[in-house]
Short mmCIF file of N, CA, C and O in Angstrom, two decimals:
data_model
loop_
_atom_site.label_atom_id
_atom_site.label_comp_id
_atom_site.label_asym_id
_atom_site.label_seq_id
_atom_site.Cartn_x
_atom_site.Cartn_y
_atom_site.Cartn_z
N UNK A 2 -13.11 6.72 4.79
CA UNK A 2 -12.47 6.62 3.49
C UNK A 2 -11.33 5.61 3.62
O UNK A 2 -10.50 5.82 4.50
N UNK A 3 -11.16 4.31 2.66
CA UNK A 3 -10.52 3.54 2.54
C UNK A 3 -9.25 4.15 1.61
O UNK A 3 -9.65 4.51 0.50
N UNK A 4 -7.80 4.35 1.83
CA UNK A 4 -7.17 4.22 1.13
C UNK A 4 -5.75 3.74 0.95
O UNK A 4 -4.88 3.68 1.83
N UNK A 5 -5.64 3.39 -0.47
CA UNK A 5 -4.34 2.25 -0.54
C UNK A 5 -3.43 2.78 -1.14
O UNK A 5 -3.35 3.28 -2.26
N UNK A 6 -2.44 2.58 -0.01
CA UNK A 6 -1.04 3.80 -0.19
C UNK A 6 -0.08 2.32 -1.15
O UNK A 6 -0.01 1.11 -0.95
N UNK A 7 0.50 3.25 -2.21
CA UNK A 7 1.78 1.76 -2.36
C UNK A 7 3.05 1.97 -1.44
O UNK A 7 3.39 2.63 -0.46
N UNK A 8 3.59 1.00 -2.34
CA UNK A 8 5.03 0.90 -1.13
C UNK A 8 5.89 1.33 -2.01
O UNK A 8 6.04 2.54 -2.18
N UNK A 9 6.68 0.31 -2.77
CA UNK A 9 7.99 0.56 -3.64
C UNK A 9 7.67 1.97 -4.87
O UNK A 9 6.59 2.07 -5.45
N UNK A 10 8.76 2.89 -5.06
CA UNK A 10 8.22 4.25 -5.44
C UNK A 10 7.42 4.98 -5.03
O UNK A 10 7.16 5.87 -5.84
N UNK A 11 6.90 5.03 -4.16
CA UNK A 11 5.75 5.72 -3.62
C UNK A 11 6.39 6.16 -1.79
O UNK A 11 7.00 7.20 -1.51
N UNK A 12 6.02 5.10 -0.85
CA UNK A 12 6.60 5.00 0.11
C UNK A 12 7.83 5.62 0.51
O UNK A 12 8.08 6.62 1.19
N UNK A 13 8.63 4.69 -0.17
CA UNK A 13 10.15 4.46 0.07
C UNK A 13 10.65 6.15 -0.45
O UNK A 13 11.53 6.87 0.01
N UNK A 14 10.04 6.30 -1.15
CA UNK A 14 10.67 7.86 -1.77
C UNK A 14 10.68 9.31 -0.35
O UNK A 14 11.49 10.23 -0.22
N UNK A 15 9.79 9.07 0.27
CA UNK A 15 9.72 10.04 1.44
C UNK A 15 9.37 9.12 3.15
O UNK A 15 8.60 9.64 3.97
N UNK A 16 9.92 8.02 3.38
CA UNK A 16 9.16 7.16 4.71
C UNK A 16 8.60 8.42 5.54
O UNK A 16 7.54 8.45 6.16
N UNK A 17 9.20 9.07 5.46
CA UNK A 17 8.85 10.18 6.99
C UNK A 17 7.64 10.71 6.80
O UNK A 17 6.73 10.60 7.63
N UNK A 18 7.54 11.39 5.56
CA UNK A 18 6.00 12.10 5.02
C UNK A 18 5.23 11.06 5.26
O UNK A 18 4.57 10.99 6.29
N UNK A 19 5.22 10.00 4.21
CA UNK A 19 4.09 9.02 4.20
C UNK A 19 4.00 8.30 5.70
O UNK A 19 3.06 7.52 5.91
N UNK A 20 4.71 8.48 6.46
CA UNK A 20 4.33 7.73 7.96
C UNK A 20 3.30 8.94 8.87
O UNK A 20 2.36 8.64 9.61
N UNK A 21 3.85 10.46 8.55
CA UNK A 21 2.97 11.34 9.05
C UNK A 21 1.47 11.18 8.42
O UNK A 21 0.48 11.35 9.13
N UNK A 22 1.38 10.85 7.09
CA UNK A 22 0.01 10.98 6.09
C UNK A 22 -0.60 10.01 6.94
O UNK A 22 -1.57 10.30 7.63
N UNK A 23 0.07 8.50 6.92
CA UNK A 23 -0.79 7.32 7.68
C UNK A 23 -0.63 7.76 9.09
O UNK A 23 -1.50 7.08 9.62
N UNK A 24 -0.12 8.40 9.97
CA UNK A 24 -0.45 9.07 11.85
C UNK A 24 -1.97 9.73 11.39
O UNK A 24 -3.04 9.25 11.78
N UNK A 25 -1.85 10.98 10.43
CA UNK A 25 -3.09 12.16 10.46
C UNK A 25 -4.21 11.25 9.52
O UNK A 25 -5.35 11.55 9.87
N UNK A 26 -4.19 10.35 8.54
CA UNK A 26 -5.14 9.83 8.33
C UNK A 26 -5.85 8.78 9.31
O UNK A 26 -6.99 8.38 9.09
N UNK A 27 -5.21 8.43 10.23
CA UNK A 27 -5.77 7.67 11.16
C UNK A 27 -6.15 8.39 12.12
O UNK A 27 -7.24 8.22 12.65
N UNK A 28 -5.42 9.18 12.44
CA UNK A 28 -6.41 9.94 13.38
C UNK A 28 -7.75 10.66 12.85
O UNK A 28 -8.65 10.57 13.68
N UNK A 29 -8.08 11.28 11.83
CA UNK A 29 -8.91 11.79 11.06
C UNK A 29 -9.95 10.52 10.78
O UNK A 29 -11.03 10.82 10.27
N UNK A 30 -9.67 8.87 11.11
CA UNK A 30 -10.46 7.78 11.19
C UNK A 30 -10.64 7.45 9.70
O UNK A 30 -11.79 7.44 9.26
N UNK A 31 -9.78 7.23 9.02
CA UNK A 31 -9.50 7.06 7.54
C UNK A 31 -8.80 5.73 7.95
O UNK A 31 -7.96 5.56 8.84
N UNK A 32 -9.61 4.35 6.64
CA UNK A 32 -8.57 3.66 6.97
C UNK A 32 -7.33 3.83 5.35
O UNK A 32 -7.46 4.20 4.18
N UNK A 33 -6.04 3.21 6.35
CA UNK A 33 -5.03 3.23 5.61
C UNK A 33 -4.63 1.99 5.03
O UNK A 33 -4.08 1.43 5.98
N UNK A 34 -4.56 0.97 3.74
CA UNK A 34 -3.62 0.10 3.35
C UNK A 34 -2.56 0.41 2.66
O UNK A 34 -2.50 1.34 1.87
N UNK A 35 -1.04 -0.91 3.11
CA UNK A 35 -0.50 -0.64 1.89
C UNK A 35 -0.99 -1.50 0.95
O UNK A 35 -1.21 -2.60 1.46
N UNK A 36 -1.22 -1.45 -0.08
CA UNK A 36 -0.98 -2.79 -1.10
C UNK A 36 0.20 -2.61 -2.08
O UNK A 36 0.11 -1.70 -2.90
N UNK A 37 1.03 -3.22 -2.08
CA UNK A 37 2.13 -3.81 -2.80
C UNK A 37 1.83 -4.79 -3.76
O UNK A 37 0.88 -5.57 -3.79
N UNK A 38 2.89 -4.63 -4.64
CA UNK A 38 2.97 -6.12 -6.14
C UNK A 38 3.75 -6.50 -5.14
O UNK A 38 3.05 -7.30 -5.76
N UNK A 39 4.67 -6.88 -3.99
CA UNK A 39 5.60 -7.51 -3.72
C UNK A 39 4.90 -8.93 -3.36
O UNK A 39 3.69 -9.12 -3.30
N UNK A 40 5.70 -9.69 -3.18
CA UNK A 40 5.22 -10.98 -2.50
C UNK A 40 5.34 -11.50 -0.71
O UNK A 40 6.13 -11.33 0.21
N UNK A 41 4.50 -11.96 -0.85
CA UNK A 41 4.33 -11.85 1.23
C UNK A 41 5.56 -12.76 1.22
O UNK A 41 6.21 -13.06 0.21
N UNK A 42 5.75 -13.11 2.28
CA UNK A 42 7.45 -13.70 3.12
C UNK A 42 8.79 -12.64 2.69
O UNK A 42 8.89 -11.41 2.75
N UNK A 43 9.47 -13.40 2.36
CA UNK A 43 11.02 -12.25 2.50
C UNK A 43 10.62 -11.05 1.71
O UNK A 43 11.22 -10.06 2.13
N UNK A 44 9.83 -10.80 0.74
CA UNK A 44 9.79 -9.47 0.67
C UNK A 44 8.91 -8.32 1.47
O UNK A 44 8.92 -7.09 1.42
N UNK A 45 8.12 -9.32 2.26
CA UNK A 45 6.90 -8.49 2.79
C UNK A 45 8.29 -8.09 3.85
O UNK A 45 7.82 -7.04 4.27
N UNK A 46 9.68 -8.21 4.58
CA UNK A 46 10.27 -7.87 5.30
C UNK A 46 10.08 -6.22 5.60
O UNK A 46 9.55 -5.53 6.47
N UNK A 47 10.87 -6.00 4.31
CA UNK A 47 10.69 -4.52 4.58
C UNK A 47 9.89 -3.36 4.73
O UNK A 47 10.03 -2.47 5.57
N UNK A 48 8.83 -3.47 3.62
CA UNK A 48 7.81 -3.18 4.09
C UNK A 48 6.97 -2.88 5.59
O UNK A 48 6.52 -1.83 6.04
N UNK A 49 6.95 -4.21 6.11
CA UNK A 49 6.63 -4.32 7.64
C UNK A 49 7.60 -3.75 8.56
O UNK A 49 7.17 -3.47 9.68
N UNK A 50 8.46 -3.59 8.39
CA UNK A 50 9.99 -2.96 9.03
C UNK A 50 9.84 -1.21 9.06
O UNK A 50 10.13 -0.60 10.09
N UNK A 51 9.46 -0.65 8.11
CA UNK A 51 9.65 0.63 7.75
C UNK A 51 7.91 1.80 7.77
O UNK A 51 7.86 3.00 8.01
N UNK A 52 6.56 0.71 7.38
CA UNK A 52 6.07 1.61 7.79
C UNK A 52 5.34 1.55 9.19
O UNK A 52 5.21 0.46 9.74
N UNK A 53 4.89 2.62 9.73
CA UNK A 53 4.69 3.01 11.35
C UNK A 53 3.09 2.91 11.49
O UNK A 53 2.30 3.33 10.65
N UNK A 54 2.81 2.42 12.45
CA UNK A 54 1.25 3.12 12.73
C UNK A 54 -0.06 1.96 12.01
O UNK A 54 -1.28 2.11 12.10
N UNK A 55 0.57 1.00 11.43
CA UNK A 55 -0.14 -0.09 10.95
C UNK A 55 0.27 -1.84 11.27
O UNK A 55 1.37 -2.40 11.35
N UNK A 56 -1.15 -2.37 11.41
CA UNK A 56 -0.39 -3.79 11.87
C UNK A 56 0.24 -4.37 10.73
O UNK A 56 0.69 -3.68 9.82
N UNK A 57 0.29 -5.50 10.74
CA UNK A 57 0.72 -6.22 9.79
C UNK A 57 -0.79 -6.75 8.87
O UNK A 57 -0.71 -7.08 7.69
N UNK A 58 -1.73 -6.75 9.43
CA UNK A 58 -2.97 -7.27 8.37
C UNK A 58 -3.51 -5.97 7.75
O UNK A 58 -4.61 -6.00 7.22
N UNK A 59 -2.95 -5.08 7.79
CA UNK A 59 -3.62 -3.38 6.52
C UNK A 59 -2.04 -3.33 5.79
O UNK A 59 -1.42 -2.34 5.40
N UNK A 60 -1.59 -4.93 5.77
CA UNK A 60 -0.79 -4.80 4.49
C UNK A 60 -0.95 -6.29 3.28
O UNK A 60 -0.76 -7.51 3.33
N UNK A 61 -1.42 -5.26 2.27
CA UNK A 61 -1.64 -6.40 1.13
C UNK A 61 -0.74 -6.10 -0.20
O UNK A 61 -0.36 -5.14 -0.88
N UNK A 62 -0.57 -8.38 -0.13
CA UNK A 62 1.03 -8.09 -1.05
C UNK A 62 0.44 -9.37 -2.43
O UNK A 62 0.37 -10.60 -2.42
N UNK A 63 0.15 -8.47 -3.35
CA UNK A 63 -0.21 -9.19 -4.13
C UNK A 63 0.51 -10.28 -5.47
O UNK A 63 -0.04 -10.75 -6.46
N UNK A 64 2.17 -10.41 -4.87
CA UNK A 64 2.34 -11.14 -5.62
C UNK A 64 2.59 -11.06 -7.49
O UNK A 64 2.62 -12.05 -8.22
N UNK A 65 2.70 -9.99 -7.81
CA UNK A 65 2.99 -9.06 -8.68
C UNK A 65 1.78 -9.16 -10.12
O UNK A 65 2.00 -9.06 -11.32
N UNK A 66 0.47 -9.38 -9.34
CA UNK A 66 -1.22 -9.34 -9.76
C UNK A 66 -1.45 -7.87 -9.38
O UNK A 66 -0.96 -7.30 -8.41
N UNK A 67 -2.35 -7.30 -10.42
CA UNK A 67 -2.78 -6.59 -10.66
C UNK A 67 -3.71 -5.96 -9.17
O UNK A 67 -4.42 -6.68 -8.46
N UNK A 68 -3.47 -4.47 -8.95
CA UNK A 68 -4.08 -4.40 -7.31
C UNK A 68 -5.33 -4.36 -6.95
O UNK A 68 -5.74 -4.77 -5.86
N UNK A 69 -6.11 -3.79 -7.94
CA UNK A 69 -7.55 -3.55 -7.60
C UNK A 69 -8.32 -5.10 -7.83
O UNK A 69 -8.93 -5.64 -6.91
N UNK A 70 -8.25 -5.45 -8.64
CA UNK A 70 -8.54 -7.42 -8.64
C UNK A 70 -8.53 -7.95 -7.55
O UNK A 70 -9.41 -8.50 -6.89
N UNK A 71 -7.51 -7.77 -7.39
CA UNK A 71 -6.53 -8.90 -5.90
C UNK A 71 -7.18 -8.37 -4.64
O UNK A 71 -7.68 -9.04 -3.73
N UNK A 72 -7.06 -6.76 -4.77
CA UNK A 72 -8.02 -6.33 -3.33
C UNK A 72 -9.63 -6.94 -3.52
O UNK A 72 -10.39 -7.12 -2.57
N UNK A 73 -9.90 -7.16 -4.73
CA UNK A 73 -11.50 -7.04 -4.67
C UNK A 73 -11.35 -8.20 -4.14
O UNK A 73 -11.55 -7.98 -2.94
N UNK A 74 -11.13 -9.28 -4.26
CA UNK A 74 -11.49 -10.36 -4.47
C UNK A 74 -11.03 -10.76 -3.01
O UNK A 74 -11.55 -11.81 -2.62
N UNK A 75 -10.11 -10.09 -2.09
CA UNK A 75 -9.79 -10.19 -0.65
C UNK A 75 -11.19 -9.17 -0.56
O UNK A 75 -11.23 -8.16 0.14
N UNK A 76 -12.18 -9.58 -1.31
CA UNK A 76 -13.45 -8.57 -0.26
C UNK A 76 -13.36 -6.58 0.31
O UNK A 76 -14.14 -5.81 0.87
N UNK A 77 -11.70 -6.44 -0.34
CA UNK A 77 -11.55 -4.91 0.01
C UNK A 77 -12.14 -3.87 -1.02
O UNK A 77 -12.07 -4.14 -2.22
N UNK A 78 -12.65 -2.78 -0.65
CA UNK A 78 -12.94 -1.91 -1.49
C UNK A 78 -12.03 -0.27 -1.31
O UNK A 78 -12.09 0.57 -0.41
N UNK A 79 -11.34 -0.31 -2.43
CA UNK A 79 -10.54 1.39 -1.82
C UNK A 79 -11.14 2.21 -1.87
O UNK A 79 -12.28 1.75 -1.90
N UNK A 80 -11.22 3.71 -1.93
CA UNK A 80 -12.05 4.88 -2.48
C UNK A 80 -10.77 5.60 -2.89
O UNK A 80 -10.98 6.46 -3.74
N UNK A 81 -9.38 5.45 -2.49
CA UNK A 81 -8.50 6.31 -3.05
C UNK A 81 -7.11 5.50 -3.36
O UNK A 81 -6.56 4.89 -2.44
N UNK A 82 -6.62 5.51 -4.52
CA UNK A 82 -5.44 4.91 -4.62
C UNK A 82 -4.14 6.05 -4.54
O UNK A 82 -4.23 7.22 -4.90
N UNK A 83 -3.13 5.52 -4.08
CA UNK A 83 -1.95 6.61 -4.03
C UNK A 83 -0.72 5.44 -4.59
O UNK A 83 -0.15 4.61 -3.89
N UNK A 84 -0.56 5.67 -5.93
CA UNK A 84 0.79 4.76 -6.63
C UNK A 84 1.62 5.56 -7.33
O UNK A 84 1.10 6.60 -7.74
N UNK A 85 2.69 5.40 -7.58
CA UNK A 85 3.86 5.96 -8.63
C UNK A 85 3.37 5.37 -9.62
O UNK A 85 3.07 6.15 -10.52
N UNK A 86 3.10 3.98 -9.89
CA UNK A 86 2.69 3.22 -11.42
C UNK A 86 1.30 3.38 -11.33
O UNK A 86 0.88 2.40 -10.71
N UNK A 87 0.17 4.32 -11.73
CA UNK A 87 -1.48 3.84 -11.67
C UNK A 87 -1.45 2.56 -12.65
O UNK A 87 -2.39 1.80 -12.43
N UNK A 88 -0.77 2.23 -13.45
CA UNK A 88 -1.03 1.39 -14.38
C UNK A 88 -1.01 0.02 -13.85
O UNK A 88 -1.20 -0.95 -14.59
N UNK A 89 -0.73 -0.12 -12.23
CA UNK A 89 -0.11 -1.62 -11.99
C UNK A 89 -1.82 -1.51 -11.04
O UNK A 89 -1.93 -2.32 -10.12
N UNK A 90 -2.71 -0.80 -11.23
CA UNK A 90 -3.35 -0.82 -10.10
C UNK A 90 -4.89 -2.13 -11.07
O UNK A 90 -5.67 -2.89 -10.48
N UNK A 91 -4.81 -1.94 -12.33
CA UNK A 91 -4.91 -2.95 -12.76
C UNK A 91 -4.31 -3.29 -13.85
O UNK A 91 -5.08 -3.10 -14.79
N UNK A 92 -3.35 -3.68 -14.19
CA UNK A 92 -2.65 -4.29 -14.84
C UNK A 92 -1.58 -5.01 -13.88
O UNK A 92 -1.09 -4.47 -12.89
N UNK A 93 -1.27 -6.47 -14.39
CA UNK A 93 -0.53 -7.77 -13.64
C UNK A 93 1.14 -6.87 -14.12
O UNK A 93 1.26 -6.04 -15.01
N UNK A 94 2.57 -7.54 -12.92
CA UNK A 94 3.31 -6.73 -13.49
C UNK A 94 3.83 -7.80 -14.56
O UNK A 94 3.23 -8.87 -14.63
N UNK A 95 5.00 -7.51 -15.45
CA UNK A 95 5.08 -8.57 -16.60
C UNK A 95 6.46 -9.30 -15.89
O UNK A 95 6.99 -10.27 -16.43
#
């Protein structure tokens, strides 16, 4: 099972939980992304800084495009989304 955790509101609201969810989903052989609206370089900073247990390529930063688009079209397919906004998962942000 593919699934795409967000970052900003989601993440950031508990790091500790969501770093245990991505330890036991990986061990359970689940893969984990983040995908973010943020944009890769200085914002991808934090992101990469804070969560545990993932490289840097099971993080996708779409640039504040709509997420399920942007993953498709990087060839990814999720089976589970986990966002504070479902609405950004397709919808671009404004």
């Amino acid at each position: 099972m593919r699934i795409a955790l967000d970052f900003d509101g989601t993440f950031t609201l508990d790091p500790v939980f969501w770093n245990s969810f991505i330890r036991t989903a990986l061990l359970a052989a689940h893969d984990v992304i983040i995908v973010t609206m943020r944009h890769n370089g200085e914002e991808a900073v934090k992101p990469l800084a804070q969560v545990q247990h993932l490289p840097a390529s099971k993080f996708i930063f779409t640039g504040r495009q709509a997420k399920k688009p942007f993953v498709e079209a990087c060839g990814v397919t999720i089976d589970i989304w986990i966002d504070d906004n479902p609405h950004f998962v397709m919808e671009n942000a404004s």
